[in-house]
XYZ file of C-alpha atoms in Angstrom:
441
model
C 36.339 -122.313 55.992
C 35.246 -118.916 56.150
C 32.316 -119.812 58.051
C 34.574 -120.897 60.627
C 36.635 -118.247 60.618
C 33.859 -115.782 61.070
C 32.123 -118.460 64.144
C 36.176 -117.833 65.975
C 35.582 -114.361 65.775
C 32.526 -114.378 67.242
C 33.273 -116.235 69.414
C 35.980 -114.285 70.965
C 34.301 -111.152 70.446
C 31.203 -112.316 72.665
C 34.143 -113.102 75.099
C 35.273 -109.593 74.857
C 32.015 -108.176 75.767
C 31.122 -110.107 78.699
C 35.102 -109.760 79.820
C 33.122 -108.825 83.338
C 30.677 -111.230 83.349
C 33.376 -114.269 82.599
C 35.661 -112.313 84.780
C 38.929 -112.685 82.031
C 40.729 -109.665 81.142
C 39.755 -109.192 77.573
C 43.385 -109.698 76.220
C 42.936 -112.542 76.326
C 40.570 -113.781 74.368
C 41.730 -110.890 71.818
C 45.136 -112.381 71.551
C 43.835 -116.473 71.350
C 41.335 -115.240 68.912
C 43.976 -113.522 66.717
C 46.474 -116.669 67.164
C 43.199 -118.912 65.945
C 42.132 -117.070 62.999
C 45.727 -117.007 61.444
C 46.129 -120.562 62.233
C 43.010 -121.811 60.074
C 44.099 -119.655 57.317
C 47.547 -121.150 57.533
C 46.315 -124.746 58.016
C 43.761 -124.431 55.607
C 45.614 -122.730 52.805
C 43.558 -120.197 52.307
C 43.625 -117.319 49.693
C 44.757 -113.844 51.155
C 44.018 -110.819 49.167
C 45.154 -107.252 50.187
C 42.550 -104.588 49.311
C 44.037 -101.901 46.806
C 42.041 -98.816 47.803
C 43.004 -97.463 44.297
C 41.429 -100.033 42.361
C 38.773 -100.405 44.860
C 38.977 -104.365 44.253
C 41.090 -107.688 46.267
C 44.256 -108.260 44.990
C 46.102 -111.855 45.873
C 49.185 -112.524 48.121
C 51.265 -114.378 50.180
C 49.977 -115.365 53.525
C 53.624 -114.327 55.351
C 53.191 -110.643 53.076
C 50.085 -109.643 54.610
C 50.555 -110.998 57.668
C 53.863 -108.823 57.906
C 51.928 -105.732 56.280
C 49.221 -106.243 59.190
C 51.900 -106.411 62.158
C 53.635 -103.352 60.735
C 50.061 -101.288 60.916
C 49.402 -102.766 63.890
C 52.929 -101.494 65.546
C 52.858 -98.406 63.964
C 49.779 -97.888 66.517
C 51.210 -100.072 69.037
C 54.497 -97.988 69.037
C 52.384 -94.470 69.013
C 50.289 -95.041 71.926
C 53.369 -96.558 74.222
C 55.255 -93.232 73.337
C 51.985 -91.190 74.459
C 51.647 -93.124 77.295
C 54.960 -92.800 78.726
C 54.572 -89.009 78.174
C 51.365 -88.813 80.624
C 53.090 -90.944 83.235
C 56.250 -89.145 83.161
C 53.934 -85.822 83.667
C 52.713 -87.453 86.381
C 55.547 -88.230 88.091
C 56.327 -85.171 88.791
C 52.722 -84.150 90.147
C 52.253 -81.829 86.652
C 48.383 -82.176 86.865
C 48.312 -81.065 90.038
C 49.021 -77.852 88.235
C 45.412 -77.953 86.766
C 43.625 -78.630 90.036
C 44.906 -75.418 91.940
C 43.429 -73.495 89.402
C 40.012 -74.340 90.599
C 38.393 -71.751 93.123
C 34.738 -71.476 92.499
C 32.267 -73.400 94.443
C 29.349 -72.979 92.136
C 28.319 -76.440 90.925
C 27.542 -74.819 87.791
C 30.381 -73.171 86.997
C 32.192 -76.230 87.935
C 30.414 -78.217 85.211
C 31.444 -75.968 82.821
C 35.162 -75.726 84.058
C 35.579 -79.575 84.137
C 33.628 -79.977 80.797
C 35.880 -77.585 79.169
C 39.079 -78.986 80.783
C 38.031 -82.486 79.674
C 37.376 -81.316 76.122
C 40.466 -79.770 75.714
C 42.240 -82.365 77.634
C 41.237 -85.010 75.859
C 42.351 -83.866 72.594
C 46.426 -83.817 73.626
C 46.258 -86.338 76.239
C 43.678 -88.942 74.885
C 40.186 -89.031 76.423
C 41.001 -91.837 78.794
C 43.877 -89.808 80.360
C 41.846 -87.157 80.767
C 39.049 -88.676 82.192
C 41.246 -90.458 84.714
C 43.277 -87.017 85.791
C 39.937 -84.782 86.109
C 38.130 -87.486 88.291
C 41.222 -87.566 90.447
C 40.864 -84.188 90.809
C 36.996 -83.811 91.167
C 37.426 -86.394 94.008
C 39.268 -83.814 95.929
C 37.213 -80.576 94.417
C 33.419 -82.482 95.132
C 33.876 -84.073 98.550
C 29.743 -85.879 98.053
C 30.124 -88.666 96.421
C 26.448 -88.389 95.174
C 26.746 -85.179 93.418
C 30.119 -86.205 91.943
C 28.535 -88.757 89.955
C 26.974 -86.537 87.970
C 29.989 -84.965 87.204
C 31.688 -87.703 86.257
C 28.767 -88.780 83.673
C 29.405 -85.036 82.284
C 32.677 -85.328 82.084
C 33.164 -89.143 79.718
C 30.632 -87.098 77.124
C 32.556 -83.874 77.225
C 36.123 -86.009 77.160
C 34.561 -88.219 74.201
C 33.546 -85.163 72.271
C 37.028 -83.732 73.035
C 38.699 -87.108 71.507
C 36.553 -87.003 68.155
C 38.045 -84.100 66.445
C 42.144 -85.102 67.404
C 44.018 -87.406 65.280
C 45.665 -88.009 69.069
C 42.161 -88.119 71.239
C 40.592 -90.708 70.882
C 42.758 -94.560 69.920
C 40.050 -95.221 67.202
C 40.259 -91.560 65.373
C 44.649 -92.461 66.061
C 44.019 -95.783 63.997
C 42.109 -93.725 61.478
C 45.135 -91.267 61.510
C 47.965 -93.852 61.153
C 46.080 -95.916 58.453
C 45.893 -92.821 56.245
C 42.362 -92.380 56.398
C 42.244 -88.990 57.549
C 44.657 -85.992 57.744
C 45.016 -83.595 60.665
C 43.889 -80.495 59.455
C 41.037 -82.155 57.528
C 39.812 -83.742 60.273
C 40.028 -80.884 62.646
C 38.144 -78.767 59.928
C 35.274 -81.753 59.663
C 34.957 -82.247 63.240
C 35.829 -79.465 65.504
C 32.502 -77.858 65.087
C 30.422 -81.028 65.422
C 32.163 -82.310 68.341
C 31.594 -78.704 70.149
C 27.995 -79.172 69.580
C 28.013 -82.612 71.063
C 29.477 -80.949 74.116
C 27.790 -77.855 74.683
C 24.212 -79.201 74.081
C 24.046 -82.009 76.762
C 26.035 -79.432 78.742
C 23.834 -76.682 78.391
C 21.334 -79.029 79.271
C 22.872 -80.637 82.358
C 23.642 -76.888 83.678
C 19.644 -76.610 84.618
C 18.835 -79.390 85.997
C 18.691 -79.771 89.532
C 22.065 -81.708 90.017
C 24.280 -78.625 89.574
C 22.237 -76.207 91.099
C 23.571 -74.732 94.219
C 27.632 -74.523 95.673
C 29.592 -77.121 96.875
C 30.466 -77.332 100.412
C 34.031 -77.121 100.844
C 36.850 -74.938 101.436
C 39.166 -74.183 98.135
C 41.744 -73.687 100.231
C 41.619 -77.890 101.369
C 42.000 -79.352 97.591
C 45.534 -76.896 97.729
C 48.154 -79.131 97.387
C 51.788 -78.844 97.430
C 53.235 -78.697 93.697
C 56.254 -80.103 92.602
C 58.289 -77.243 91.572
C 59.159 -78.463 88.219
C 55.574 -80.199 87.696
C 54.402 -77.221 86.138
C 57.396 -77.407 83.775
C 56.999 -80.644 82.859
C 53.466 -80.577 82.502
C 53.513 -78.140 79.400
C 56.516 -79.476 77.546
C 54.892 -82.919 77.565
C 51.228 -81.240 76.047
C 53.075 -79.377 73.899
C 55.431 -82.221 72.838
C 52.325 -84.078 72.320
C 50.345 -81.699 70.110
C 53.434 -81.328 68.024
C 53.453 -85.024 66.724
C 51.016 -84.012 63.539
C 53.040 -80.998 62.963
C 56.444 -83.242 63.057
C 54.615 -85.386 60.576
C 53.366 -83.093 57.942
C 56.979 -81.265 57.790
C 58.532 -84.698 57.481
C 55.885 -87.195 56.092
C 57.582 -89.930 58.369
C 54.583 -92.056 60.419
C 53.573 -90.080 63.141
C 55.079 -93.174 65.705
C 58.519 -91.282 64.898
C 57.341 -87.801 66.129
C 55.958 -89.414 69.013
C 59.601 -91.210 69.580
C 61.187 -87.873 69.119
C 58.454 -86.182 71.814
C 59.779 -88.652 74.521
C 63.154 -88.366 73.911
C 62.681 -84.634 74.440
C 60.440 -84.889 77.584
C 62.800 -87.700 78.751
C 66.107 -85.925 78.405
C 64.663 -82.593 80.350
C 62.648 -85.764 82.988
C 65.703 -86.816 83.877
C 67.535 -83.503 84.308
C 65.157 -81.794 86.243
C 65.062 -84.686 88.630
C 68.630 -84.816 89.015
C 68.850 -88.737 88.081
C 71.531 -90.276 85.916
C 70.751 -90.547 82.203
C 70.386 -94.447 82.595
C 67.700 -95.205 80.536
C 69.068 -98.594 78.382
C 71.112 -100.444 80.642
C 70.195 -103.128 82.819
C 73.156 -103.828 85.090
C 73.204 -104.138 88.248
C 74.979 -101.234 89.212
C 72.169 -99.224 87.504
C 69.377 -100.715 89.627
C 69.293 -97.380 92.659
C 69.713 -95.354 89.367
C 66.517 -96.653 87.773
C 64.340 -96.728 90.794
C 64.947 -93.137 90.843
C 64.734 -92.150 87.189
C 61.601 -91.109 86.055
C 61.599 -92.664 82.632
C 61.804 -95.797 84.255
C 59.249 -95.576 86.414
C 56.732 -94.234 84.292
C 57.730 -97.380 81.676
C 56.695 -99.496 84.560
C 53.454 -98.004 84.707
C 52.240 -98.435 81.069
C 49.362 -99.965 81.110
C 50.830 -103.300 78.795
C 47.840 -105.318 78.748
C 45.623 -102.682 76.646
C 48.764 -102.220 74.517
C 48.481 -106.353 73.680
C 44.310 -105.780 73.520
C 45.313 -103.577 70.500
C 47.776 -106.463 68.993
C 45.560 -108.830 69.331
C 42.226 -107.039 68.070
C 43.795 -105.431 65.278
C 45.196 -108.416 63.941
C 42.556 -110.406 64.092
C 40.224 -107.704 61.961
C 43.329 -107.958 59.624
C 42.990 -111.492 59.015
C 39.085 -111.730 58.387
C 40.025 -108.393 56.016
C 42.641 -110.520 54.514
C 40.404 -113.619 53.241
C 38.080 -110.464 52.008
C 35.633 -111.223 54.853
C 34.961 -107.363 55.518
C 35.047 -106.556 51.792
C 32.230 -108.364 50.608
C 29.843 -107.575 54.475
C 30.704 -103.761 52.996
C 28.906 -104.871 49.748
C 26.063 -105.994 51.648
C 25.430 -103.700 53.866
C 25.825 -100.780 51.335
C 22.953 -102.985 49.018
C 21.000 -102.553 51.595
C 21.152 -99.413 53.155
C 22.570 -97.233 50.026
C 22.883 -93.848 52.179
C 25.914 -94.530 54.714
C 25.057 -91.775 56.698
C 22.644 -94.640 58.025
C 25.599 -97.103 58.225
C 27.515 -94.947 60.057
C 25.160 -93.737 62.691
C 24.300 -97.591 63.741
C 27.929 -97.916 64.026
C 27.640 -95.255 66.458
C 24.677 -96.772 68.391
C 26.808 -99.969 68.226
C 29.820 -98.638 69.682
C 27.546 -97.740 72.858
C 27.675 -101.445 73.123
C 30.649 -103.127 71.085
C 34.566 -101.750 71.500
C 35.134 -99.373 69.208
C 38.484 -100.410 68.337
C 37.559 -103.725 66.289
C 34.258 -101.530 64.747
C 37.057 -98.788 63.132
C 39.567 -101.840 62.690
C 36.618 -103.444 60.543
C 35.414 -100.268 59.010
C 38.964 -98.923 57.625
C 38.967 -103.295 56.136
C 35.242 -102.779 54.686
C 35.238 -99.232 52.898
C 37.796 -98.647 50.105
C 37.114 -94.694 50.333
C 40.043 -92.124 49.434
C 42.096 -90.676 52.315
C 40.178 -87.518 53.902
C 36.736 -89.042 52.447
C 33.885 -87.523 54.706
C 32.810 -91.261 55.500
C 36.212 -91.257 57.602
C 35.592 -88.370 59.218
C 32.109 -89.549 59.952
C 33.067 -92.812 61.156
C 35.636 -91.420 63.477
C 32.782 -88.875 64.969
C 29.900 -92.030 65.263
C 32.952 -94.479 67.191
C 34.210 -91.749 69.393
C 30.516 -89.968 70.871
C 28.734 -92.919 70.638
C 30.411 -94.911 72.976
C 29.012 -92.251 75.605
C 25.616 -93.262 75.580
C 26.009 -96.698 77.454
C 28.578 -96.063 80.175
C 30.504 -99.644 79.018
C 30.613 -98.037 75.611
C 34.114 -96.185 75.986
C 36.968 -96.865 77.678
C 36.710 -93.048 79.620
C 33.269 -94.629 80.957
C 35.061 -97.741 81.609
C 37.487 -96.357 83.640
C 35.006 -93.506 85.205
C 33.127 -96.697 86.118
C 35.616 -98.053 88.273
C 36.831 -95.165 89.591
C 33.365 -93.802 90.814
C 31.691 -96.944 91.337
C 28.916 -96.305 89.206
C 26.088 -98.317 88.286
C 25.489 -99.150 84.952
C 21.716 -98.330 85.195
C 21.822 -95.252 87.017
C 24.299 -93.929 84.188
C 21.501 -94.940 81.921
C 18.526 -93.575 83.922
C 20.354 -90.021 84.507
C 23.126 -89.870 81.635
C 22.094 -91.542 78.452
C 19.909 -89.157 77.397
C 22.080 -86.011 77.242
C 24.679 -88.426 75.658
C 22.446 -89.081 72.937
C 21.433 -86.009 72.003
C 24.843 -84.711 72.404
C 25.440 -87.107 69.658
C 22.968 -87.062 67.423
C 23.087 -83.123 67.226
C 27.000 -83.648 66.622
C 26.226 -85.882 63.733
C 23.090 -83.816 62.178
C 25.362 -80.717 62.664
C 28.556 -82.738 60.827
C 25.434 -83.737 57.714
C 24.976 -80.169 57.246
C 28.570 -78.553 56.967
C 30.355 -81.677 55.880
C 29.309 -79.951 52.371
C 30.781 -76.876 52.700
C 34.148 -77.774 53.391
């Protein structure tokens, strides 16, 4: 039965790839393969084993135990990124980022590179890198008026929000999983990859600054991309980033799951959302004398704009790496592939390659089910580095390339042609630069 179980998986995961060339959202598929997987284990009565980490070993249990102990990892993530989410749309709402983009004068196309590589680095590690990457391209649409030269920007700016992601327990949704599994700590993993991940920016930056793309000034006038600001965007706009970057610190004063700091960070931006816009505090009740009330709160309507089906991608990806980790699927492929390639580093840099390719999400999901390392291991640290960067060297391999992609409409072999090749050497001098410190710390 297990060679089933492995053909269902992938199976849907094929359908996951090609979710544009079958033209199905990839939820789909994620959440019929999950319901399929647990079903032939149920049906077929077959063994579950959790993995003790301890022990390094499979330890037997009931089917409806780690089923349950899978959900509640699962919604611990689940329940994080809704609370982050809601925080960057109720930011928006009031026009916050708007805040950044009148800060830009200069019409130096270098300069500019630097300013939105920066912006997406830092960006990227409060916000997520796909947040990022959608606010800066909003704004480089009204900043680069040529569509041609804001391309390249946009190619620069999913490495620089990627390498941004890598070194945040709250950048990047695989390095989050990493975080809320207990893989990784936040000041270990900002001391492992901080300096690697700055190295994977500033070399295919420093690179990209010469070549003929971003010579030269852009023709506009600054004073065109001024906008008016909301008066309390500003406001709102730096309580939510620094609500947000005070989830880890919320977490190592109270050791609770980081899901609760993130609950307690939108409560806080919330409560002042709702003052500041002068709305009634309405945010639980669904009568009908609340309806004018909600279509004017902001809570509500940023709820409304969560983006639910990558929420239920999650649900149904994670679980479904939990069940072939379950019937010790993962745990025995880890024996395998450590037989025959004994130095991980190895391991770890093809699952970098692959992530260029695959969705990270199920490779860290299937990682954090194969290796029974200790928590702040360097292999964690590594593997969060390889999943985050690596999806920048195929622009389908990250969801900031995704979603530059779309926005842009850019074509996946021009990305290649033109981008690629300062994403990979962005990341492999990332990971020979994390090799060579990782020692030392």
């Amino acid at each position: 039965m297990e060679t089933l179980v492995v053909a269902v998986f992938i199976i849907g995961y094929l359908a996951i790839t090609l979710e544009h060339t079958l033209k199905v959202d990839k939820l789909i598929p994620a959440l019929a393969m999950m319901a399929f997987l647990w079903s032939i284990i149920s049906l077929y009565h077959m063994p579950v084993f959790e993995v003790d980490t301890n022990l390094k070993k499979l330890v037997p249990t009931h089917l409806e135990e780690i089923l349950l102990h899978h959900l509640g990892k699962t919604a611990e993530i689940v329940v994080f990124l809704l609370g982050a989410m809601t925080i960057v749309e109720i930011i928006d709402y009031f026009n916050g980022f708007l805040t950044i983009k009148n800060f830009i004068k200069t019409k130096s196309k270098r300069k500019l590179l630097w300013i939105f590589a920066i912006l997406a680095f830092v960006l990227s590690a409060i916000i997520d890198n796909l947040t990022a990457t959608i606010v800066l391209i909003t704004i480089l649409q009204k900043v680069v008026p040529n569509r041609d030269t804001r391309i390249w920007f946009a190619g620069l700016i999913i490495i620089a929000a990627n390498a941004g992601g890598a070194w945040s327990p709250i950048g990047d949704v695989t390095t989050t999983m990493l975080w809320i599994g207990k893989k990784v700590t936040t000041i270990k993993l900002i001391s492992y990859l901080l300096i690697p991940s700055i190295v994977c920016l500033l070399v295919p930056i420093s690179v990209a600054s010469f070549l003929p793309a971003f010579k030269g000034n852009i023709t506009y006038n600054p004073e065109e991309i001024q906008e008016k600001v909301n008066k309390n965007g500003s406001i709102i706009l730096y309580l939510g980033l620094v609500s947000i970057i005070l989830v880890p610190v919320f977490k190592t004063i109270t050791h609770l799951p980081p899901y609760v700091g993130m609950m307690f960070s939108l409560a806080l931006v919330s409560t002042f959302a709702e003052i500041l816009s002068s709305t009634k505090i309405n945010i639980t009740s669904f009568d009908d004398q609340s309806d004018d009330a909600a279509n004017h709160s902001p809570v509500h309507k940023s709820l409304s704009k969560i983006e639910l089906p990558s929420i239920l991608f999650f649900l149904g990806i994670l679980l479904s790496v939990g069940a072939l980790e379950s019937i010790g699927v993962l745990f025995s492929f880890a024996d395998k592939l450590n037989f025959i390639f004994p130095n991980t580093d190895i391991v770890v840099v093809l699952l970098g390659v692959a992530s260029a390719v695959i969705d990270n999400v199920p490779l860290v999901a299937a990682s954090m089910g194969m290796f029974s390392q200790e928590i702040n291991n360097p292999l964690w640290h590594f593997i969060a580095f390889s999943a985050g960067t690596g999806g920048s060297m195929l622009i389908i391999g990250s969801a900031a390339g995704v979603v530059a992609m779309g926005m842009e409409k850019i074509d996946f072999f021009w990305y290649l042609k033109k981008i690629s090749w300062l994403a990979l050497i962005g990341f492999l001098s990332g990971a020979a630069t994390f090799i060579i410190i990782r020692d030392f710390i």
